[in-house]
One Martini backbone bead per residue (centre of mass of N, CA, C, O) as a GRO file, in nm:
protein
  365
    1UNK     BB    1  -3.286  -0.962  -1.507
    2UNK     BB    2  -3.117  -0.952  -1.242
    3UNK     BB    3  -2.817  -0.885  -1.109
    4UNK     BB    4  -2.788  -1.147  -0.947
    5UNK     BB    5  -2.867  -1.337  -1.182
    6UNK     BB    6  -2.631  -1.257  -1.362
    7UNK     BB    7  -2.408  -1.366  -1.187
    8UNK     BB    8  -2.504  -1.669  -1.194
    9UNK     BB    9  -2.485  -1.701  -1.503
   10UNK     BB   10  -2.176  -1.671  -1.515
   11UNK     BB   11  -2.114  -1.907  -1.323
   12UNK     BB   12  -2.228  -2.127  -1.513
   13UNK     BB   13  -2.009  -2.067  -1.741
   14UNK     BB   14  -1.788  -2.012  -1.486
   15UNK     BB   15  -1.673  -2.217  -1.288
   16UNK     BB   16  -1.562  -2.051  -0.983
   17UNK     BB   17  -1.607  -1.747  -0.985
   18UNK     BB   18  -1.762  -1.691  -0.718
   19UNK     BB   19  -1.570  -1.846  -0.533
   20UNK     BB   20  -1.327  -1.663  -0.576
   21UNK     BB   21  -1.457  -1.394  -0.476
   22UNK     BB   22  -1.544  -1.508  -0.207
   23UNK     BB   23  -1.260  -1.550  -0.091
   24UNK     BB   24  -1.164  -1.260  -0.109
   25UNK     BB   25  -1.396  -1.125   0.060
   26UNK     BB   26  -1.372  -1.296   0.318
   27UNK     BB   27  -1.065  -1.261   0.379
   28UNK     BB   28  -1.074  -0.931   0.383
   29UNK     BB   29  -1.417  -0.839   0.442
   30UNK     BB   30  -1.655  -1.033   0.528
   31UNK     BB   31  -1.771  -1.117   0.245
   32UNK     BB   32  -2.068  -1.241   0.047
   33UNK     BB   33  -2.261  -1.328  -0.226
   34UNK     BB   34  -2.416  -1.564  -0.063
   35UNK     BB   35  -2.492  -1.372   0.214
   36UNK     BB   36  -2.495  -1.088   0.037
   37UNK     BB   37  -2.714  -0.951  -0.171
   38UNK     BB   38  -2.584  -0.669  -0.224
   39UNK     BB   39  -2.320  -0.782  -0.339
   40UNK     BB   40  -2.437  -0.942  -0.576
   41UNK     BB   41  -2.572  -0.696  -0.708
   42UNK     BB   42  -2.314  -0.527  -0.757
   43UNK     BB   43  -2.171  -0.735  -0.935
   44UNK     BB   44  -2.391  -0.753  -1.155
   45UNK     BB   45  -2.386  -0.454  -1.233
   46UNK     BB   46  -2.091  -0.453  -1.331
   47UNK     BB   47  -2.132  -0.664  -1.555
   48UNK     BB   48  -2.346  -0.505  -1.711
   49UNK     BB   49  -2.157  -0.262  -1.779
   50UNK     BB   50  -1.954  -0.426  -1.946
   51UNK     BB   51  -2.074  -0.654  -2.087
   52UNK     BB   52  -2.067  -0.954  -2.251
   53UNK     BB   53  -1.798  -0.935  -2.403
   54UNK     BB   54  -1.604  -0.827  -2.180
   55UNK     BB   55  -1.677  -1.030  -1.959
   56UNK     BB   56  -1.607  -1.291  -2.112
   57UNK     BB   57  -1.314  -1.226  -2.174
   58UNK     BB   58  -1.219  -1.191  -1.879
   59UNK     BB   59  -1.305  -1.474  -1.780
   60UNK     BB   60  -1.124  -1.633  -1.973
   61UNK     BB   61  -0.860  -1.525  -1.864
   62UNK     BB   62  -0.893  -1.635  -1.578
   63UNK     BB   63  -0.933  -1.930  -1.656
   64UNK     BB   64  -0.657  -1.965  -1.809
   65UNK     BB   65  -0.493  -1.887  -1.529
   66UNK     BB   66  -0.649  -2.046  -1.283
   67UNK     BB   67  -0.834  -1.883  -1.078
   68UNK     BB   68  -1.081  -2.116  -1.049
   69UNK     BB   69  -0.909  -2.369  -0.903
   70UNK     BB   70  -0.811  -2.257  -0.584
   71UNK     BB   71  -0.557  -2.095  -0.610
   72UNK     BB   72  -0.317  -1.884  -0.571
   73UNK     BB   73  -0.126  -1.654  -0.654
   74UNK     BB   74   0.218  -1.697  -0.823
   75UNK     BB   75   0.259  -1.431  -1.010
   76UNK     BB   76   0.301  -1.132  -1.173
   77UNK     BB   77   0.106  -1.183  -1.411
   78UNK     BB   78  -0.147  -1.236  -1.241
   79UNK     BB   79  -0.152  -0.971  -1.088
   80UNK     BB   80  -0.170  -0.785  -1.334
   81UNK     BB   81  -0.431  -0.899  -1.446
   82UNK     BB   82  -0.615  -0.836  -1.211
   83UNK     BB   83  -0.557  -0.509  -1.182
   84UNK     BB   84  -0.634  -0.469  -1.516
   85UNK     BB   85  -0.901  -0.586  -1.519
   86UNK     BB   86  -1.241  -0.555  -1.563
   87UNK     BB   87  -1.297  -0.727  -1.296
   88UNK     BB   88  -1.220  -0.507  -1.094
   89UNK     BB   89  -1.504  -0.375  -1.092
   90UNK     BB   90  -1.636  -0.608  -0.935
   91UNK     BB   91  -1.462  -0.599  -0.684
   92UNK     BB   92  -1.513  -0.303  -0.614
   93UNK     BB   93  -1.826  -0.319  -0.592
   94UNK     BB   94  -1.865  -0.520  -0.353
   95UNK     BB   95  -1.709  -0.291  -0.132
   96UNK     BB   96  -1.661  -0.008  -0.216
   97UNK     BB   97  -1.354   0.068  -0.301
   98UNK     BB   98  -1.451   0.340  -0.440
   99UNK     BB   99  -1.524   0.635  -0.522
  100UNK     BB  100  -1.687   0.882  -0.651
  101UNK     BB  101  -1.609   1.155  -0.839
  102UNK     BB  102  -1.803   1.343  -0.640
  103UNK     BB  103  -1.652   1.285  -0.399
  104UNK     BB  104  -1.544   1.396  -0.071
  105UNK     BB  105  -1.267   1.279   0.067
  106UNK     BB  106  -1.169   1.495   0.274
  107UNK     BB  107  -1.430   1.470   0.455
  108UNK     BB  108  -1.339   1.156   0.540
  109UNK     BB  109  -1.101   1.246   0.688
  110UNK     BB  110  -0.965   1.205   0.973
  111UNK     BB  111  -0.843   1.284   1.248
  112UNK     BB  112  -0.573   1.295   1.406
  113UNK     BB  113  -0.365   1.111   1.579
  114UNK     BB  114  -0.181   1.102   1.898
  115UNK     BB  115  -0.139   0.780   1.881
  116UNK     BB  116  -0.098   0.446   1.858
  117UNK     BB  117  -0.338   0.367   2.039
  118UNK     BB  118  -0.548   0.522   1.872
  119UNK     BB  119  -0.501   0.361   1.611
  120UNK     BB  120  -0.585   0.087   1.716
  121UNK     BB  121  -0.880   0.168   1.771
  122UNK     BB  122  -0.949   0.255   1.482
  123UNK     BB  123  -0.883  -0.021   1.346
  124UNK     BB  124  -1.094  -0.179   1.505
  125UNK     BB  125  -1.337  -0.035   1.383
  126UNK     BB  126  -1.281  -0.131   1.097
  127UNK     BB  127  -1.284  -0.445   1.144
  128UNK     BB  128  -1.600  -0.423   1.262
  129UNK     BB  129  -1.709  -0.328   1.005
  130UNK     BB  130  -1.964  -0.280   0.760
  131UNK     BB  131  -1.943  -0.339   0.391
  132UNK     BB  132  -2.244  -0.431   0.273
  133UNK     BB  133  -2.404  -0.184   0.239
  134UNK     BB  134  -2.348   0.116   0.185
  135UNK     BB  135  -2.156   0.209  -0.084
  136UNK     BB  136  -2.072   0.504   0.028
  137UNK     BB  137  -1.962   0.328   0.311
  138UNK     BB  138  -1.722   0.164   0.242
  139UNK     BB  139  -1.403   0.101   0.201
  140UNK     BB  140  -1.307   0.389   0.125
  141UNK     BB  141  -1.401   0.518   0.396
  142UNK     BB  142  -1.275   0.324   0.612
  143UNK     BB  143  -0.964   0.316   0.523
  144UNK     BB  144  -0.889   0.604   0.635
  145UNK     BB  145  -0.852   0.491   0.938
  146UNK     BB  146  -0.560   0.325   0.893
  147UNK     BB  147  -0.404   0.589   0.871
  148UNK     BB  148  -0.078   0.778   0.984
  149UNK     BB  149   0.106   1.037   0.886
  150UNK     BB  150   0.147   1.174   1.172
  151UNK     BB  151   0.346   0.922   1.252
  152UNK     BB  152   0.499   0.811   0.960
  153UNK     BB  153   0.584   1.104   0.818
  154UNK     BB  154   0.595   1.407   0.922
  155UNK     BB  155   0.826   1.372   1.141
  156UNK     BB  156   1.036   1.291   0.881
  157UNK     BB  157   1.021   1.613   0.750
  158UNK     BB  158   1.170   1.836   0.926
  159UNK     BB  159   1.427   1.901   0.720
  160UNK     BB  160   1.231   2.015   0.519
  161UNK     BB  161   1.204   2.259   0.265
  162UNK     BB  162   0.939   2.359   0.126
  163UNK     BB  163   0.875   2.174  -0.121
  164UNK     BB  164   0.713   1.848  -0.165
  165UNK     BB  165   0.807   1.542  -0.302
  166UNK     BB  166   0.581   1.277  -0.390
  167UNK     BB  167   0.546   0.911  -0.383
  168UNK     BB  168   0.285   0.695  -0.518
  169UNK     BB  169   0.266   0.353  -0.484
  170UNK     BB  170   0.008   0.216  -0.603
  171UNK     BB  171  -0.242   0.439  -0.580
  172UNK     BB  172  -0.489   0.431  -0.739
  173UNK     BB  173  -0.740   0.649  -0.613
  174UNK     BB  174  -0.565   0.801  -0.360
  175UNK     BB  175  -0.572   0.738  -0.047
  176UNK     BB  176  -0.289   0.829   0.046
  177UNK     BB  177  -0.278   1.120  -0.058
  178UNK     BB  178  -0.572   1.220   0.048
  179UNK     BB  179  -0.461   1.160   0.363
  180UNK     BB  180  -0.231   1.390   0.428
  181UNK     BB  181  -0.363   1.706   0.439
  182UNK     BB  182  -0.078   1.863   0.377
  183UNK     BB  183  -0.094   2.041   0.068
  184UNK     BB  184   0.066   2.318   0.047
  185UNK     BB  185   0.364   2.150  -0.012
  186UNK     BB  186   0.262   1.957  -0.243
  187UNK     BB  187   0.399   1.707  -0.483
  188UNK     BB  188   0.235   1.451  -0.665
  189UNK     BB  189   0.307   1.106  -0.762
  190UNK     BB  190   0.111   0.865  -0.932
  191UNK     BB  191   0.147   0.504  -0.945
  192UNK     BB  192   0.003   0.282  -1.199
  193UNK     BB  193  -0.158   0.024  -1.399
  194UNK     BB  194  -0.447   0.159  -1.364
  195UNK     BB  195  -0.611   0.384  -1.559
  196UNK     BB  196  -0.889   0.406  -1.423
  197UNK     BB  197  -0.787   0.485  -1.139
  198UNK     BB  198  -0.631   0.737  -1.228
  199UNK     BB  199  -0.876   0.891  -1.330
  200UNK     BB  200  -1.012   0.903  -1.055
  201UNK     BB  201  -0.787   1.050  -0.906
  202UNK     BB  202  -0.808   1.308  -1.075
  203UNK     BB  203  -1.103   1.375  -1.002
  204UNK     BB  204  -1.064   1.386  -0.693
  205UNK     BB  205  -0.850   1.609  -0.699
  206UNK     BB  206  -1.028   1.820  -0.829
  207UNK     BB  207  -1.252   1.815  -0.612
  208UNK     BB  208  -1.015   1.901  -0.388
  209UNK     BB  209  -0.812   2.116  -0.528
  210UNK     BB  210  -0.540   1.923  -0.657
  211UNK     BB  211  -0.464   1.926  -0.965
  212UNK     BB  212  -0.177   2.082  -0.947
  213UNK     BB  213  -0.047   1.847  -0.732
  214UNK     BB  214  -0.138   1.605  -0.930
  215UNK     BB  215   0.027   1.321  -1.074
  216UNK     BB  216  -0.008   1.073  -1.325
  217UNK     BB  217   0.109   0.717  -1.387
  218UNK     BB  218   0.166   0.470  -1.612
  219UNK     BB  219   0.334   0.216  -1.419
  220UNK     BB  220   0.602   0.030  -1.309
  221UNK     BB  221   0.748   0.001  -0.991
  222UNK     BB  222   1.010  -0.164  -1.104
  223UNK     BB  223   1.024   0.086  -1.348
  224UNK     BB  224   1.081   0.392  -1.293
  225UNK     BB  225   1.025   0.696  -1.493
  226UNK     BB  226   1.244   0.845  -1.289
  227UNK     BB  227   1.442   1.041  -1.126
  228UNK     BB  228   1.702   1.097  -0.944
  229UNK     BB  229   1.678   1.244  -0.648
  230UNK     BB  230   1.356   1.373  -0.645
  231UNK     BB  231   1.241   1.279  -0.365
  232UNK     BB  232   1.122   1.325  -0.021
  233UNK     BB  233   0.901   1.090  -0.056
  234UNK     BB  234   0.723   0.779   0.024
  235UNK     BB  235   0.430   0.576  -0.062
  236UNK     BB  236   0.273   0.248   0.049
  237UNK     BB  237  -0.043   0.079  -0.002
  238UNK     BB  238  -0.103  -0.232  -0.047
  239UNK     BB  239   0.148  -0.358  -0.266
  240UNK     BB  240   0.410  -0.524  -0.191
  241UNK     BB  241   0.248  -0.800  -0.147
  242UNK     BB  242   0.212  -0.843  -0.479
  243UNK     BB  243   0.513  -0.926  -0.496
  244UNK     BB  244   0.772  -1.068  -0.587
  245UNK     BB  245   1.086  -1.098  -0.497
  246UNK     BB  246   1.210  -0.970  -0.752
  247UNK     BB  247   1.013  -0.724  -0.774
  248UNK     BB  248   1.058  -0.606  -0.496
  249UNK     BB  249   1.357  -0.538  -0.530
  250UNK     BB  250   1.315  -0.347  -0.768
  251UNK     BB  251   1.130  -0.146  -0.625
  252UNK     BB  252   1.326  -0.070  -0.393
  253UNK     BB  253   1.551   0.034  -0.577
  254UNK     BB  254   1.379   0.256  -0.704
  255UNK     BB  255   1.334   0.413  -0.444
  256UNK     BB  256   1.629   0.468  -0.377
  257UNK     BB  257   1.686   0.627  -0.638
  258UNK     BB  258   1.446   0.855  -0.613
  259UNK     BB  259   1.544   0.921  -0.337
  260UNK     BB  260   1.657   1.115  -0.113
  261UNK     BB  261   1.845   1.170   0.121
  262UNK     BB  262   1.671   1.177   0.408
  263UNK     BB  263   1.409   0.984   0.351
  264UNK     BB  264   1.085   0.875   0.368
  265UNK     BB  265   0.908   0.543   0.399
  266UNK     BB  266   0.568   0.470   0.378
  267UNK     BB  267   0.431   0.156   0.498
  268UNK     BB  268   0.158  -0.060   0.389
  269UNK     BB  269   0.143  -0.409   0.505
  270UNK     BB  270   0.060  -0.718   0.497
  271UNK     BB  271   0.125  -0.948   0.789
  272UNK     BB  272  -0.030  -1.225   0.825
  273UNK     BB  273  -0.354  -1.117   0.806
  274UNK     BB  274  -0.440  -1.221   0.537
  275UNK     BB  275  -0.520  -1.363   0.278
  276UNK     BB  276  -0.333  -1.526  -0.009
  277UNK     BB  277  -0.471  -1.490  -0.294
  278UNK     BB  278  -0.299  -1.199  -0.377
  279UNK     BB  279  -0.033  -1.283  -0.227
  280UNK     BB  280   0.326  -1.312  -0.256
  281UNK     BB  281   0.357  -1.194   0.027
  282UNK     BB  282   0.418  -1.382   0.358
  283UNK     BB  283   0.512  -1.206   0.586
  284UNK     BB  284   0.623  -1.120   0.867
  285UNK     BB  285   0.729  -0.864   1.046
  286UNK     BB  286   1.033  -0.942   1.049
  287UNK     BB  287   1.059  -1.021   0.752
  288UNK     BB  288   0.999  -0.740   0.635
  289UNK     BB  289   1.221  -0.581   0.768
  290UNK     BB  290   1.455  -0.755   0.646
  291UNK     BB  291   1.405  -0.671   0.348
  292UNK     BB  292   1.488  -0.358   0.399
  293UNK     BB  293   1.689  -0.362   0.612
  294UNK     BB  294   1.998  -0.286   0.443
  295UNK     BB  295   1.924  -0.207   0.173
  296UNK     BB  296   2.116  -0.155  -0.128
  297UNK     BB  297   2.172   0.140  -0.358
  298UNK     BB  298   2.380   0.350  -0.480
  299UNK     BB  299   2.474   0.432  -0.173
  300UNK     BB  300   2.196   0.339  -0.056
  301UNK     BB  301   1.988   0.302   0.252
  302UNK     BB  302   1.790   0.115   0.453
  303UNK     BB  303   1.608   0.223   0.756
  304UNK     BB  304   1.464   0.181   1.042
  305UNK     BB  305   1.248   0.432   1.227
  306UNK     BB  306   0.938   0.304   1.247
  307UNK     BB  307   0.762   0.084   1.490
  308UNK     BB  308   0.463  -0.086   1.592
  309UNK     BB  309   0.369  -0.385   1.710
  310UNK     BB  310   0.050  -0.322   1.727
  311UNK     BB  311   0.120  -0.231   1.407
  312UNK     BB  312   0.204  -0.456   1.162
  313UNK     BB  313   0.147  -0.275   0.879
  314UNK     BB  314   0.343  -0.032   0.982
  315UNK     BB  315   0.607   0.179   0.831
  316UNK     BB  316   0.935   0.340   0.869
  317UNK     BB  317   1.171   0.437   0.631
  318UNK     BB  318   1.503   0.520   0.555
  319UNK     BB  319   1.700   0.719   0.333
  320UNK     BB  320   2.055   0.675   0.298
  321UNK     BB  321   2.366   0.753   0.307
  322UNK     BB  322   2.600   0.523   0.364
  323UNK     BB  323   2.832   0.722   0.478
  324UNK     BB  324   2.632   0.864   0.712
  325UNK     BB  325   2.586   0.566   0.832
  326UNK     BB  326   2.656   0.382   1.130
  327UNK     BB  327   2.579   0.079   0.973
  328UNK     BB  328   2.533  -0.242   0.952
  329UNK     BB  329   2.457  -0.466   0.743
  330UNK     BB  330   2.146  -0.622   0.839
  331UNK     BB  331   2.116  -0.451   1.096
  332UNK     BB  332   1.863  -0.369   1.391
  333UNK     BB  333   1.917  -0.218   1.633
  334UNK     BB  334   1.775   0.020   1.828
  335UNK     BB  335   2.008   0.228   1.806
  336UNK     BB  336   1.991   0.257   1.493
  337UNK     BB  337   1.700   0.351   1.479
  338UNK     BB  338   1.744   0.609   1.646
  339UNK     BB  339   1.950   0.739   1.459
  340UNK     BB  340   1.773   0.752   1.204
  341UNK     BB  341   1.539   0.910   1.327
  342UNK     BB  342   1.699   1.162   1.413
  343UNK     BB  343   1.781   1.253   1.130
  344UNK     BB  344   1.478   1.302   1.024
  345UNK     BB  345   1.387   1.495   1.286
  346UNK     BB  346   1.650   1.694   1.346
  347UNK     BB  347   1.832   1.557   1.524
  348UNK     BB  348   2.106   1.456   1.698
  349UNK     BB  349   2.295   1.210   1.610
  350UNK     BB  350   2.403   0.923   1.763
  351UNK     BB  351   2.687   0.772   1.756
  352UNK     BB  352   2.751   0.429   1.672
  353UNK     BB  353   2.950   0.166   1.801
  354UNK     BB  354   2.890  -0.137   1.674
  355UNK     BB  355   3.147  -0.296   1.730
  356UNK     BB  356   3.139  -0.255   2.036
  357UNK     BB  357   2.861  -0.380   2.081
  358UNK     BB  358   2.928  -0.663   1.975
  359UNK     BB  359   3.156  -0.718   2.176
  360UNK     BB  360   2.981  -0.694   2.435
  361UNK     BB  361   2.783  -0.920   2.365
  362UNK     BB  362   2.994  -1.148   2.356
  363UNK     BB  363   3.091  -1.113   2.647
  364UNK     BB  364   2.810  -1.169   2.784
  365UNK     BB  365   2.779  -1.463   2.634
   0.00000   0.00000   0.00000
C-alpha cells in the first residue's frame, strides 16, 4: 500500500478526517491532499511512521472531540489536544511545517528589511509561494520571510545594556528565536506545550551553535513558571490567536509579570486573515490592539509602540511601570504611542497632558 493509499484507508475508518485537514490546509496554506498528490503522500508517510496503534488512538481522540464534524475549535481543551496530539506530525508533514534536525535554519534567515514597505513585498512573495512541492523548502523555510525583528524588536531594546533575556511564547520549533540574528547578547527561554517540537528546537539550536543560549520548557503560557521582572523582551508568533478570551488574558498578565518595565513585546498574530478552524481569537486589527493596549497587572501596563496598518499581523507593545507613563487606561491616541515608543528607543519622551488633549477635543466637537 502506498503512503497516499494509507491516508485514504484511515479516512474510510474515520470519515471526515481528510476533509478536516483539507480545510486547515486550504484555509491557511492553499494546499489540499485531494488536489496535491505530494501532500497526500507526505500525510500518509507521517501516519505510517506513527504506526496503526498510535494513529488510531489519536484519530479516535479527534473524533470524540468532534473535530471531524465540520465546526471550528471552540475551547482551550480542543486547542491543547490538537497541538499536542501525534496527529500534529501529520499536519506538519503536509506543508513541511518544521525543518529537519540537520537543517541549518540560520542560513535560511533572510537579510533584514530596511522598511515596512520592503516587508510588505517580502510577505507578498510568501503568500504567493507554493508550499506543495519540495518538503525541504516548505512552510518552515518560507515563513522566515514574514518576520522583521529589525523593525519590531531591536529598535525598542536600545536602552538595554549587556546580556538580554528573551522569552519565546509558544515557540514550537524555534522560528521566532532563530530568526533574531543578533545572538551574541541573547539568552532565550522557549515555552511550548509540545515536547516533540521543543526537542527539535534544541537540536536546531545546537546545529546553529546556540545550545548554550537557548533553554526550552514544557509549560502553559497562561501560567508561566518563571520569575517576576526577569526578561528584557518577549516574542510570540501565531500563538495568541489560539487562546480563548479567558486564557488570553491570563497569558498577557503572565507576560506583564515576567517582563521588566520598559521592555518590548513583539507579537505576530493573524487578524481576520486566515480561516478560523484553529483560531479562538477572530479579532480585527483594532480589536486586537484594544485587547492589549491599556491592560494592567501588578502596576505594569501594555502600551502600543509600533504598528503599520499595511502589515496587520505584526505589533510591538511596550511594558511600562504604570506610574512612569502618563497615559489614561484604555486609550491609545497617536501621541501616547509616540511617547511610549520614545521611552523604549532611548529618546526623551515628551510628556503628554492627556486630560488637556481630551478637553480640547471636546471643545472642537
